[in-house]
Coordinates of C-alpha atoms in Angstrom, one line a residue:
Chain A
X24 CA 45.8 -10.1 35.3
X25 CA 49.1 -8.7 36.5
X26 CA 49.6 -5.1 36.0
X27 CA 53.5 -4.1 36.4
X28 CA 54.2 0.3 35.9
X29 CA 57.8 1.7 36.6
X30 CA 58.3 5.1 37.5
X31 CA 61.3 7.3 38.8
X32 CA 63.5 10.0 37.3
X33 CA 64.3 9.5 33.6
X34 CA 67.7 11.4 34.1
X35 CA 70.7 10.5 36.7
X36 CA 73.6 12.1 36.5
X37 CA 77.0 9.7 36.6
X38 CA 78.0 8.7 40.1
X39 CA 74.9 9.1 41.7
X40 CA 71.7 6.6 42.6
X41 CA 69.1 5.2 40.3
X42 CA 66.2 4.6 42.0
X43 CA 63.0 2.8 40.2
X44 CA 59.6 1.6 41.8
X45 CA 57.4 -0.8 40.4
X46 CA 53.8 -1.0 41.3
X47 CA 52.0 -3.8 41.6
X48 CA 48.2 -4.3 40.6
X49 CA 46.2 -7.6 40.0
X50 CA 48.3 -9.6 42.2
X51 CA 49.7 -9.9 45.9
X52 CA 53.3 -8.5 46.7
X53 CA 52.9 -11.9 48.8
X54 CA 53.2 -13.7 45.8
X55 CA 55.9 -14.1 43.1
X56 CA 59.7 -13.6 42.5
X57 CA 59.6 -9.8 41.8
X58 CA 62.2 -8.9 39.2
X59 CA 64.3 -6.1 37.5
X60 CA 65.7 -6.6 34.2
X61 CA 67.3 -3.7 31.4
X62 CA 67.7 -3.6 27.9
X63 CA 70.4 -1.4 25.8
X64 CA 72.0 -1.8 22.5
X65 CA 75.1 -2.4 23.8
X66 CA 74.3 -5.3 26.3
X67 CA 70.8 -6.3 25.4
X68 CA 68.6 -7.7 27.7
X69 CA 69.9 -8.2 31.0
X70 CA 68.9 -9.4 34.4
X71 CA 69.4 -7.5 37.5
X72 CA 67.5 -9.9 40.4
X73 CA 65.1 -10.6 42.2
X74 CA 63.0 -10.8 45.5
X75 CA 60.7 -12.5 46.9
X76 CA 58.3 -11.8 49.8
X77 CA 59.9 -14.6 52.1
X78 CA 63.3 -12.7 52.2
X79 CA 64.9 -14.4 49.7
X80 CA 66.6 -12.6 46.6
X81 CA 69.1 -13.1 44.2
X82 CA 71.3 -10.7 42.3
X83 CA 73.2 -10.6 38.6
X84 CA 76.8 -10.8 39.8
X85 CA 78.1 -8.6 37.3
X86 CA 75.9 -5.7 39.2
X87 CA 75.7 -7.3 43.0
X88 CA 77.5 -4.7 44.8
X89 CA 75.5 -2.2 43.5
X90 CA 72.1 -3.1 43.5
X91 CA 69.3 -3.6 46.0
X92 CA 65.9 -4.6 45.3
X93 CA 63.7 -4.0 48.3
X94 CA 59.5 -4.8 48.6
X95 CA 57.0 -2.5 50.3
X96 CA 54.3 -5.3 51.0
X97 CA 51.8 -1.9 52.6
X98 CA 51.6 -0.3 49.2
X99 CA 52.6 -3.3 46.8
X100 CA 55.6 -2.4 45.3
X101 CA 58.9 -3.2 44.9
X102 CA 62.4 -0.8 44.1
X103 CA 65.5 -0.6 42.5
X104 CA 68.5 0.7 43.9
X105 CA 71.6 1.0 41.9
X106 CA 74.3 2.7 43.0
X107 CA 77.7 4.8 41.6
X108 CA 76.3 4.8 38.4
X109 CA 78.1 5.3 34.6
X110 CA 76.9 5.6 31.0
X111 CA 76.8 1.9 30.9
X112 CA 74.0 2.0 33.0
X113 CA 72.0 3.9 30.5
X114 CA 69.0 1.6 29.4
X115 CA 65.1 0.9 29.8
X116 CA 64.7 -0.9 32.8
X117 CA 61.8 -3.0 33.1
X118 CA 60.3 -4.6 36.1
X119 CA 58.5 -8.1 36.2
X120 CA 57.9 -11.5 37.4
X121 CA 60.0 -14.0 37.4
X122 CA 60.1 -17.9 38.1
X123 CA 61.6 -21.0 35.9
X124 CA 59.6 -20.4 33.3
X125 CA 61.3 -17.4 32.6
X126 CA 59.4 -14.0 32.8
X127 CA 55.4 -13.7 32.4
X128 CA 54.7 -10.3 33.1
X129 CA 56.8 -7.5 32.2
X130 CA 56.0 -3.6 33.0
X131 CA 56.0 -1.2 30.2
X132 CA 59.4 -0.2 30.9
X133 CA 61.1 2.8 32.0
X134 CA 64.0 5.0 30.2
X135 CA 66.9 6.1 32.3
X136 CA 70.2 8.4 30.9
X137 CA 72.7 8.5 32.5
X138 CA 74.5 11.5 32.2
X139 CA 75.7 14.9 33.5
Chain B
X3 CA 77.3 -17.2 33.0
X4 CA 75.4 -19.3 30.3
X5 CA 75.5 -18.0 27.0
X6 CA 73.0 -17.8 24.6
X7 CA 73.6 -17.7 21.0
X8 CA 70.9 -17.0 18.1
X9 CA 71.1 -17.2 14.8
X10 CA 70.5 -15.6 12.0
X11 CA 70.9 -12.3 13.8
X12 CA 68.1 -11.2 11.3
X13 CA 66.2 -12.7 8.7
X14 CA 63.4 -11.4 5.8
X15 CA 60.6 -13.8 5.0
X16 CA 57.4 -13.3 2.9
X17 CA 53.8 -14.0 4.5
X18 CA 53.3 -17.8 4.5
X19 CA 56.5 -19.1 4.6
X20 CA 58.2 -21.5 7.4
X21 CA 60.6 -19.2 9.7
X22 CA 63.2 -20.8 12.1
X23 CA 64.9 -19.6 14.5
X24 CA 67.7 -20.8 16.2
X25 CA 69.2 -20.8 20.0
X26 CA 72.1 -22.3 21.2
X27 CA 73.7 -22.8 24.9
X28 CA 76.7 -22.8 26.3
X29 CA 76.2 -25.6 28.2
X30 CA 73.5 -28.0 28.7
X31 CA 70.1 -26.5 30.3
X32 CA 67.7 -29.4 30.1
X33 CA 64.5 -27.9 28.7
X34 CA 64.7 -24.6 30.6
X35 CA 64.1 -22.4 27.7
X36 CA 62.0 -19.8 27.0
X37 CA 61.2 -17.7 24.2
X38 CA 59.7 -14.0 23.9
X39 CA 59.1 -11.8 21.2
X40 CA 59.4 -7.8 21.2
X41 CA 57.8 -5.2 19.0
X42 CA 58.9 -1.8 18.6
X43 CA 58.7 0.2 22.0
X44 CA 57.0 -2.4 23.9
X45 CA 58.1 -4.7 26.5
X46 CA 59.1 -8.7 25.2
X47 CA 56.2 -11.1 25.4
X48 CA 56.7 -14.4 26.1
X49 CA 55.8 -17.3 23.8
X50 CA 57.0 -20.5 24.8
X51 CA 58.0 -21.6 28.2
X52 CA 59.8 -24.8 28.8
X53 CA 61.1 -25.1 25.4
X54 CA 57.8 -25.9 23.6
X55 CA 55.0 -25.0 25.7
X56 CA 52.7 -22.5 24.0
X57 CA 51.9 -19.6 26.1
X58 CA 48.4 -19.0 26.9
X59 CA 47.0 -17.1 24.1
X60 CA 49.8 -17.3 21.2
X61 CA 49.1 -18.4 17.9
X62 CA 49.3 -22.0 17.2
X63 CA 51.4 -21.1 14.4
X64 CA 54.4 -20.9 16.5
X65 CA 56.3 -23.9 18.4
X66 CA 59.7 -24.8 19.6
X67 CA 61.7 -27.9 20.5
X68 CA 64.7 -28.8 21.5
X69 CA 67.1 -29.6 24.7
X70 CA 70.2 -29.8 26.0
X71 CA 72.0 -27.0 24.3
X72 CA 70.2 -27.1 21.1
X73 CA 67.2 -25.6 20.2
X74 CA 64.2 -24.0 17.8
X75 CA 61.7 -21.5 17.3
X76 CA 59.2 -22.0 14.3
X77 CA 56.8 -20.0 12.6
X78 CA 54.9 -22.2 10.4
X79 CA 53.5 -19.7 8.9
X80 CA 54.6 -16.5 8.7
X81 CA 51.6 -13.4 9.3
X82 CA 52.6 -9.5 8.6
X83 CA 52.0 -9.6 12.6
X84 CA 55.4 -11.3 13.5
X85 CA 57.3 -8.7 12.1
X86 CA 59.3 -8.3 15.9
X87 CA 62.5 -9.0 17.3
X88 CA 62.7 -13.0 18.9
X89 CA 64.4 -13.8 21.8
X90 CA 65.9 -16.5 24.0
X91 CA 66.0 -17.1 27.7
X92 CA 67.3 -19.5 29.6
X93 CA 66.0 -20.3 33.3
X94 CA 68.3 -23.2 34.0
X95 CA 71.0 -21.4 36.1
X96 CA 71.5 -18.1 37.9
X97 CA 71.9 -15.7 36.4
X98 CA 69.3 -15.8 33.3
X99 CA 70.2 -15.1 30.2
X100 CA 69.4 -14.3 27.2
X101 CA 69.7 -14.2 23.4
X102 CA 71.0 -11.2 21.3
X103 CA 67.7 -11.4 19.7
X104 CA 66.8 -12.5 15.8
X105 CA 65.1 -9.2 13.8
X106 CA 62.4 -11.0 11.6
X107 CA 61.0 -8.6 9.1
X108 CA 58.3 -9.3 6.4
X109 CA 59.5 -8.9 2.5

């Protein structure tokens, strides 16, 4: 079974960097399309990208020049990175897998504000 | 983008009766649509994959059809259980998107 857990700071103040990690347990960093998605009211759910362990990864275009999503196959994990961020980024960002079947496992999602 | 459109927005059934949901493309995306359902402060679940395959371990009271752009979620009988916020997904083209969601709440 697939264990997914975000953690990082819960507060970010605007302009600044939100940075996420996502632990892996149950499965191989090796394996899957690793993904980052966020939910708030004013956009719903929404998906940021993903990476995969073979180098490939894709990114939402509405956020691509601010995000990078990098894997750490020594500890099994993977990261957010979004940059320059606003009040529109204010959301719970969850971290998962993802393939054309849509999303299987999600993390119990992780609260970030955005604000001074 | 693709967009994904669900309706009703929200809906109030009793226990027993026949729910439907609704989803709706922007464009044709074969059968590459999924559905999840999401419960108060809890990450969405996934129900359906493919338009109408059952995820492993969800009730067989819930089923979907549909392709192209057109497509449906059922309940076929509704349990104080589903009470949750349903959602589409579509997997067809970068980037995925989904649904705004249909609130299903129990009279």
């Amino acid at each position: 079974q697939v264990q997914l857990q975000e953690s990082g700071p819960g507060l970010v103040k605007p302009s600044e960097t939100l940075s996420l990690t996502c632990s892996v347990s149950g499965a191989s960093i090796s394996s899957y399309y690793w993904s980052w998605i966020r939910q708030s009211p004013a956009k719903g759910l929404e998906w940021i990208g993903y990476i995969h362990s073979r180098g490939s990864n894709n990114y939402n275009p509405s956020l691509k020049s601010r995000v990078t999503i990098s894997l750490d196959t020594s500890n099994n994990l993977f990261s957010l990175k979004l940059t320059s961020v606003t009040a529109a980024d204010t959301a719970i960002y969850y971290c998962a897998t993802y393939d054309n079947s849509g999303v299987n496992y999600w993390g119990q999602g992780a609260l970030v504000t955005v604000s001074s | 983008d693709i967009q994904m459109t669900q309706s009703p927005s929200s809906l109030s059934a009793s226990v027993g009766d026949r729910v439907t949901i609704t989803c709706r493309a922007s464009q044709s995306i074969a059968n590459y649509l999924n559905w999840y359902q999401q419960k108060p402060g809890k990450a969405p679940r996934r129900l359906m994959f493919a338009a109408s395959g059952l995820q492993s371990g969800v009730p067989s009271r819930f089923s979907g059809s549909g392709s192209g752009t057109d497509f449906t979620l059922t309940i076929s009988s509704l349990r104080p259980e589903d009470s949750a916020t349903y959602f589409c997904q579509q997997s067809y083209s970068m980037p995925p998107t989904f649904g705004q969601g249909t609130k299903v709440e129990i009279k």
